[in-house]
GROMACS .gro file of C-alpha atoms in nm:
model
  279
    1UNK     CA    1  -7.722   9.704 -12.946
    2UNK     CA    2  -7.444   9.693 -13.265
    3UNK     CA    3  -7.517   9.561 -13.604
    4UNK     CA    4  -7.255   9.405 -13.693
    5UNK     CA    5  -7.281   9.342 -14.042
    6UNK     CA    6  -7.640   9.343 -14.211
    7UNK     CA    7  -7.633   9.175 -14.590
    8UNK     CA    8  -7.916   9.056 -14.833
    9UNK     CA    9  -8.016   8.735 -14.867
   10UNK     CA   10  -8.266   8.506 -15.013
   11UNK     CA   11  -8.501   8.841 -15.038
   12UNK     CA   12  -8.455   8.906 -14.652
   13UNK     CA   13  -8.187   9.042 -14.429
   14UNK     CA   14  -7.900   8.821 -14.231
   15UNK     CA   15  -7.796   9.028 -13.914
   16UNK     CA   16  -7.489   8.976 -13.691
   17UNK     CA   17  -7.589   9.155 -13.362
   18UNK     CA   18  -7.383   9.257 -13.064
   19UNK     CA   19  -7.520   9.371 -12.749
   20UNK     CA   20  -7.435   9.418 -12.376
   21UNK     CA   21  -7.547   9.094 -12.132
   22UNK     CA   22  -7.652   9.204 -11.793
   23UNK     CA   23  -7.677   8.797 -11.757
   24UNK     CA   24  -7.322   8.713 -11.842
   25UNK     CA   25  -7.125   9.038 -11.772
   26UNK     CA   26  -7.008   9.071 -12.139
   27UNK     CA   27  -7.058   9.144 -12.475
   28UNK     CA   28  -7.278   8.883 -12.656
   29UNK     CA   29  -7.333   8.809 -13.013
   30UNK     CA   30  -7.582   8.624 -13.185
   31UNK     CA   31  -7.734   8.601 -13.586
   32UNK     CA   32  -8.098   8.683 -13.660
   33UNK     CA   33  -8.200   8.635 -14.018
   34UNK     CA   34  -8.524   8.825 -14.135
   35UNK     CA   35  -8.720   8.680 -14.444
   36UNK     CA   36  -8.856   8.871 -14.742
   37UNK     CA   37  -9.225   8.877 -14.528
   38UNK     CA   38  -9.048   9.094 -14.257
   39UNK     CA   39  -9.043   9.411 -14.471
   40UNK     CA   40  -9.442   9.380 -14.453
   41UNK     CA   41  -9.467   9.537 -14.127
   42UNK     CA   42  -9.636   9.270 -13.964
   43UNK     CA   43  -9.500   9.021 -13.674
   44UNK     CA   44  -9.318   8.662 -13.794
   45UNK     CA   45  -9.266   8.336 -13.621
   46UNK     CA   46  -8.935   8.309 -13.482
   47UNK     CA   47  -8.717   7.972 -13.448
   48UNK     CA   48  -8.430   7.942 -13.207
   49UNK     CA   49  -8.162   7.763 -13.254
   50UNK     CA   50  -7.872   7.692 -12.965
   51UNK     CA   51  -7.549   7.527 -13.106
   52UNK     CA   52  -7.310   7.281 -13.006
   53UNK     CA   53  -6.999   7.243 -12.839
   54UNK     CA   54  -6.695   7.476 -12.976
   55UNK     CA   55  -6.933   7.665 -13.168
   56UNK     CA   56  -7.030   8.026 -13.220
   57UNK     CA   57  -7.293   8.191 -13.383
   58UNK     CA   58  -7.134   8.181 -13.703
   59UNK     CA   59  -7.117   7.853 -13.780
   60UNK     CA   60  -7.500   7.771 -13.869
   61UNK     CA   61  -7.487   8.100 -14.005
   62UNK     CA   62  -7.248   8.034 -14.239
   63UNK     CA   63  -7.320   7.620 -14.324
   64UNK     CA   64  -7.686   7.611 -14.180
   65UNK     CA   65  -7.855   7.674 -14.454
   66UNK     CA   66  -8.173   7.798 -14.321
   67UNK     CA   67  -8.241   8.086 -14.527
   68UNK     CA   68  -8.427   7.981 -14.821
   69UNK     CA   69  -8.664   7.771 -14.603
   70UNK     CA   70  -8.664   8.035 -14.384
   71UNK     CA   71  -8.764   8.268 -14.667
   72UNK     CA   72  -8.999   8.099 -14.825
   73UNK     CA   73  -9.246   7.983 -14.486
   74UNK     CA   74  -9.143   8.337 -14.332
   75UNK     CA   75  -8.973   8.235 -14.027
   76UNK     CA   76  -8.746   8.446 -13.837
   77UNK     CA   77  -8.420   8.255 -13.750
   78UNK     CA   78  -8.204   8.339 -13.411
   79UNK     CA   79  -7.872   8.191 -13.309
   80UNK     CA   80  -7.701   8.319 -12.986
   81UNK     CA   81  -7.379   8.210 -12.902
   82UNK     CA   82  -7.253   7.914 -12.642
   83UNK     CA   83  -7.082   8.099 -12.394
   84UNK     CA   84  -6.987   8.401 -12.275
   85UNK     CA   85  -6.664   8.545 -12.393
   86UNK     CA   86  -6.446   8.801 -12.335
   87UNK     CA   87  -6.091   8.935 -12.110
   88UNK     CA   88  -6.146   8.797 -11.819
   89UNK     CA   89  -6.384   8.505 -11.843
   90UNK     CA   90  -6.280   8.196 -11.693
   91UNK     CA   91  -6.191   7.912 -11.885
   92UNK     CA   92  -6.054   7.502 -11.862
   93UNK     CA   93  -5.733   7.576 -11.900
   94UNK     CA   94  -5.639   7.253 -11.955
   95UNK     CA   95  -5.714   7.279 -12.336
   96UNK     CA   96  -5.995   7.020 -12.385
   97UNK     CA   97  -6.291   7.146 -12.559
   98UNK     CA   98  -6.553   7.017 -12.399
   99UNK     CA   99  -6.616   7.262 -12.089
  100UNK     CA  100  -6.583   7.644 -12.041
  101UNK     CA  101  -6.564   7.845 -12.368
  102UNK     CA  102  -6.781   7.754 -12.616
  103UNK     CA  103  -6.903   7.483 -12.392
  104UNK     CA  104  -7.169   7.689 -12.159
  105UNK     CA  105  -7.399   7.429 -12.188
  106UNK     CA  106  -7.699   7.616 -12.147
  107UNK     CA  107  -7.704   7.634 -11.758
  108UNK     CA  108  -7.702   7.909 -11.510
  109UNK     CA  109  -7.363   7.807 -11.262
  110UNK     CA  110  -7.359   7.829 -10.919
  111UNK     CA  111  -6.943   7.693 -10.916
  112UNK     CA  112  -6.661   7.925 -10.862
  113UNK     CA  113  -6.542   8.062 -11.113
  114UNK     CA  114  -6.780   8.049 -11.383
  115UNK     CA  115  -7.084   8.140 -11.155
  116UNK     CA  116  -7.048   8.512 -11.257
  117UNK     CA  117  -7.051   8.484 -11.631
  118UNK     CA  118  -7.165   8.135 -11.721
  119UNK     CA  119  -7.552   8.207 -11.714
  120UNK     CA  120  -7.646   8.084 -12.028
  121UNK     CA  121  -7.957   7.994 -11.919
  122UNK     CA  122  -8.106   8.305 -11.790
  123UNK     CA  123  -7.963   8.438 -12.125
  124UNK     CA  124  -8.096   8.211 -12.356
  125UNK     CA  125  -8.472   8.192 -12.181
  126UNK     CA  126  -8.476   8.539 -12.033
  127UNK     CA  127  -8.244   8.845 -12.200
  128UNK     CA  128  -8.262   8.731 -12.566
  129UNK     CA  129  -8.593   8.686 -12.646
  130UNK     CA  130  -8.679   9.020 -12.459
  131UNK     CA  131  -8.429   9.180 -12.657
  132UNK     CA  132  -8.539   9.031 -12.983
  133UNK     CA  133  -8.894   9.074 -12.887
  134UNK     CA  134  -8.842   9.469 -12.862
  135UNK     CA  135  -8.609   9.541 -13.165
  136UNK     CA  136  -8.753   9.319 -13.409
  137UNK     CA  137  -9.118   9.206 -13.567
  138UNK     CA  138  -9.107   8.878 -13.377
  139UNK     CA  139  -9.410   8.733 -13.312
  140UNK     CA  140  -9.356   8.589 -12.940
  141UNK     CA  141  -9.699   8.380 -12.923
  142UNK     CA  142  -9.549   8.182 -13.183
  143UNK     CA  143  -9.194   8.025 -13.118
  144UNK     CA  144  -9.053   7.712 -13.250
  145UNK     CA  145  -8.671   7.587 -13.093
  146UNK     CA  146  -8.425   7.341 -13.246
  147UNK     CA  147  -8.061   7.315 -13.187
  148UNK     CA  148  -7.775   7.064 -13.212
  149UNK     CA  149  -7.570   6.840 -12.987
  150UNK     CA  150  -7.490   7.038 -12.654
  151UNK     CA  151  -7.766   7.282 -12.845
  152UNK     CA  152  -7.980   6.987 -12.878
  153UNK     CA  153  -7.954   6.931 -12.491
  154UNK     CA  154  -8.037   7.303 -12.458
  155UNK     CA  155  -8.348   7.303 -12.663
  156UNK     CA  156  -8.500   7.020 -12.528
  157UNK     CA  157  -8.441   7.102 -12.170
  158UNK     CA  158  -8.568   7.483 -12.249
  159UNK     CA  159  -8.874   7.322 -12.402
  160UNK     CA  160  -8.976   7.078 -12.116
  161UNK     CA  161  -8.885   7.342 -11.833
  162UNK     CA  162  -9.106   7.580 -12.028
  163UNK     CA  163  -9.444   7.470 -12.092
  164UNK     CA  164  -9.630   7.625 -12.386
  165UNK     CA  165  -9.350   7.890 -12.495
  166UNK     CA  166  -9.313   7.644 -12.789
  167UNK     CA  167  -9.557   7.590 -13.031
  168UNK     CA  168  -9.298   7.329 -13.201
  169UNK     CA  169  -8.939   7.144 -13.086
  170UNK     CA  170  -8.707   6.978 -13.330
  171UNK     CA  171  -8.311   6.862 -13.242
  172UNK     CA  172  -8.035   6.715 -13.419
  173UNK     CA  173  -7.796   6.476 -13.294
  174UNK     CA  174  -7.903   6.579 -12.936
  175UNK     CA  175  -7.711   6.481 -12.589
  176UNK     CA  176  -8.052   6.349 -12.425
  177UNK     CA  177  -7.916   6.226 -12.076
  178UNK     CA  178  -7.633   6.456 -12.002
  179UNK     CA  179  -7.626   6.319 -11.654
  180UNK     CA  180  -7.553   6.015 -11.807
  181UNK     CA  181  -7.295   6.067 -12.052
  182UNK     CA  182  -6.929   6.209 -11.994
  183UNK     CA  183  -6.957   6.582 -12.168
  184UNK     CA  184  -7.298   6.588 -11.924
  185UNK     CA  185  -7.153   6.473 -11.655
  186UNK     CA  186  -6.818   6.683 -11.693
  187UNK     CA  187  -7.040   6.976 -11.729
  188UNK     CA  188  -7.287   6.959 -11.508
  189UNK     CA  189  -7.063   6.851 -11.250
  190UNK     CA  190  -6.811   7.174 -11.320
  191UNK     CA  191  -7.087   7.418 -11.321
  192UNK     CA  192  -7.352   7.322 -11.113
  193UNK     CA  193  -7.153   7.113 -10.853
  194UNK     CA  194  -7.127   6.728 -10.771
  195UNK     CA  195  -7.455   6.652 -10.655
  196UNK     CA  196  -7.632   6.494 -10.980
  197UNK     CA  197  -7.989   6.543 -10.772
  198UNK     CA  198  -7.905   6.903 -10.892
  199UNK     CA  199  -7.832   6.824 -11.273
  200UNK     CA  200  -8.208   6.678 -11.326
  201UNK     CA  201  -8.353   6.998 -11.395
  202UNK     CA  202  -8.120   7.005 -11.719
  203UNK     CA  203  -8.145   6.648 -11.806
  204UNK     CA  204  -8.401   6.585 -12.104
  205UNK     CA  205  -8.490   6.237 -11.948
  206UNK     CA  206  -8.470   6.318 -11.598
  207UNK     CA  207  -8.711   6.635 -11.663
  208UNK     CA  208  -8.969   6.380 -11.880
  209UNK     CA  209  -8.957   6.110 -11.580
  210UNK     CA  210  -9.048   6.372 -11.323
  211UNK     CA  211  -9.333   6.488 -11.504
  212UNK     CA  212  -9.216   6.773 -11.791
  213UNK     CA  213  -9.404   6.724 -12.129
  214UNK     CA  214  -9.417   6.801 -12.466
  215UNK     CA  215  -9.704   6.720 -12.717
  216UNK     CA  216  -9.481   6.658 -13.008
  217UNK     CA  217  -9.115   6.608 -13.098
  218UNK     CA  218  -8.878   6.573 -13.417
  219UNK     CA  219  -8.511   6.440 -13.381
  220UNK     CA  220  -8.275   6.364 -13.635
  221UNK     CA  221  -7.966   6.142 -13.544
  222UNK     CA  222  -7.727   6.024 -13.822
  223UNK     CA  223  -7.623   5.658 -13.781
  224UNK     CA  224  -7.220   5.723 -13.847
  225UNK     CA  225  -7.197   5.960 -13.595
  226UNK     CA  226  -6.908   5.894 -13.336
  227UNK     CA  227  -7.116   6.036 -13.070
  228UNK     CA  228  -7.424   5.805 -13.112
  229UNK     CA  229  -7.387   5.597 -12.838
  230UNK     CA  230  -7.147   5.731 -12.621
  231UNK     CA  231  -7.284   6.116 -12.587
  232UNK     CA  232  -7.634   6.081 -12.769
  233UNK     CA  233  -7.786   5.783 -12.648
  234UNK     CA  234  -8.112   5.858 -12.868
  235UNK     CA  235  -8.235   5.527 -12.749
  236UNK     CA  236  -8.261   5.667 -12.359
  237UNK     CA  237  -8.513   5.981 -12.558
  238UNK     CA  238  -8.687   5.704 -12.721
  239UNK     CA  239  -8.768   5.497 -12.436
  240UNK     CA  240  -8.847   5.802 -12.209
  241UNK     CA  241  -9.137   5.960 -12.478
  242UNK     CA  242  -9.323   5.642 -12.493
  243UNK     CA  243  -9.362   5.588 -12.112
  244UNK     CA  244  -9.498   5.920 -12.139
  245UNK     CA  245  -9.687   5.936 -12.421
  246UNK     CA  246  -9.470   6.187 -12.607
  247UNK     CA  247  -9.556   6.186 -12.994
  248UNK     CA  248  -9.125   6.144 -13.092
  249UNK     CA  249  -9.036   6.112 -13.438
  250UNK     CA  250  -8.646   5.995 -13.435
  251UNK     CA  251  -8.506   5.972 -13.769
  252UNK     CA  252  -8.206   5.772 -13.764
  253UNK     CA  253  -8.061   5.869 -14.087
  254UNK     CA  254  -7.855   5.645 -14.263
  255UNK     CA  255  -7.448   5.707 -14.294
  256UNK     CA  256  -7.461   6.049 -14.160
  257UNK     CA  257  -7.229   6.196 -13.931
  258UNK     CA  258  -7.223   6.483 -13.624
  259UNK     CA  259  -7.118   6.814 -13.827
  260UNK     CA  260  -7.293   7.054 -14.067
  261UNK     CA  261  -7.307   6.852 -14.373
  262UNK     CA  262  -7.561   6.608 -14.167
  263UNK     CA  263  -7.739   6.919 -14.048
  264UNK     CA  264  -7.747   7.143 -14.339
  265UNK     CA  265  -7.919   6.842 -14.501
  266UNK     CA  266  -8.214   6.773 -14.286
  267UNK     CA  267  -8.259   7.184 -14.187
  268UNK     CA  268  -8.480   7.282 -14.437
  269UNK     CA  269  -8.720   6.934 -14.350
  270UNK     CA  270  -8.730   7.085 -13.991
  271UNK     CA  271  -8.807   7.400 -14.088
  272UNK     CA  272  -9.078   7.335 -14.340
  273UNK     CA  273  -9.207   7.098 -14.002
  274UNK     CA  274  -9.197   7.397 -13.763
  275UNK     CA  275  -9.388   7.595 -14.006
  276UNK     CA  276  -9.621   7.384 -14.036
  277UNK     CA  277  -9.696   7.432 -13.662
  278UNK     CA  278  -9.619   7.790 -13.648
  279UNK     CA  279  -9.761   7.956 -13.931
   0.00000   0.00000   0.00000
């Protein structure tokens, strides 16, 4: 494990880490910000946070801002990256943006060529938070997981496919049905195959009608988003929750669009909600 860089802020430390991935076969970074309360010696509640398409690490990092909430409720903050990178891994080379780098979509592949270094999800749910767990004062009993967009889609589907690792699960501007959408379905389809019988298992509605559940919810959607009812589909979430009994709480939130300015407004309400159930 390399620290990157390691600077003060808010009273705490913000960490840029680099370590070897026996899951993808490369070099992974991710951000973990440590609050003020970490120099205490005692364990902290850690959030999660998987971002969206054509994103890294950095970019919550730098336009997130997490860190004073953070701070002040004493939450630990982690942000892995979206893919694996590096000479080597495979890549649409037709130059769209929406599948291969950057674009993992939090799923283990089983399609040539990405089937070697496109395991996201074994990295995300496996090697991270065993990593994190032994080099830093995170408190693994409690874990809260949010994320945006494709990130969004990857926190909810970690959530329901993990039952009690999360004390609380928040999203913005998630893709809900990616089986039923065209990023979804151009994913799932390039790295899991063309049978969609085999895309349920990372489909937040397919995993809620076959029986996955979560006690609560929070999801923030802003209603000038391009997305909204082409890739989101919040509406398909909604209707899903109540014929299970999920508590959601979808804030559709006036004039707000897909990118950081949308989510940098709303973080620090999430995070004050999943301290609330973490600390």
């Amino acid at each position: 494990m390399e620290i990157v860089s390691d600077v003060r802020s808010h009273g705490g430390r913000q960490l840029v880490v680099k370590h070897a991935s026996a899951a993808t076969g490369t070099d992974m970074t991710f951000s973990i910000f440590l609050p003020p309360q970490a120099e205490g010696g005692g364990k902290l509640p850690v959030i999660w946070y998987l971002s969206g398409l054509t994103c890294t690490h950095a970019n919550v990092t730098e336009k997130g801002e997490y860190r004073a909430a953070c701070a002040e409720h004493g939450l630990i903050f982690v942000a892995p990256d979206t893919s694996p990178r590096g000479e080597g891994v495979p890549d649409d080379h037709s130059g769209s943006y929406d599948f291969g780098l950057g674009a993992g979509f939090y799923v283990d592949a089983t399609q040539e060529p990405f089937a070697k270094n496109y395991r996201m999800w074994t990295y995300v749910t496996e090697e991270l938070p065993a990593l994190v767990a032994a080099e830093f004062p995170a408190d693994m009993g409690r874990q809260g997981i949010t994320g945006h967009s494709m990130g969004g889609h990857g926190a909810l589907t970690v959530a329901l496919s993990h039952p009690g690792r999360f004390s609380s699960v928040s999203t913005f501007a998630p893709i809900v049905a990616p089986s039923q959408v065209p990023w979804g379905e151009k994913a799932l389809g390039g790295y899991l195959g063309d049978e969609p019988e085999q895309w349920r298992q990372h489909d937040s509605v397919a995993l809620i009608e076959d029986g996955a559940r979560l006690d609560e919810l929070l999801v923030d959607v802003g209603t000038a988003d391009p997305f909204l009812n082409t890739e989101l589909k919040p509406e398909l979430l909604r209707r899903a929750c109540e014929d299970a009994g999920i508590d959601l709480q979808l804030n559709l939130r006036e004039g707000y669009d897909h990118s950081y300015y949308f989510i940098s407004t709303f973080m620090s309400a999430h995070l004050a909600w999943h301290a609330e159930r973490l600390c």
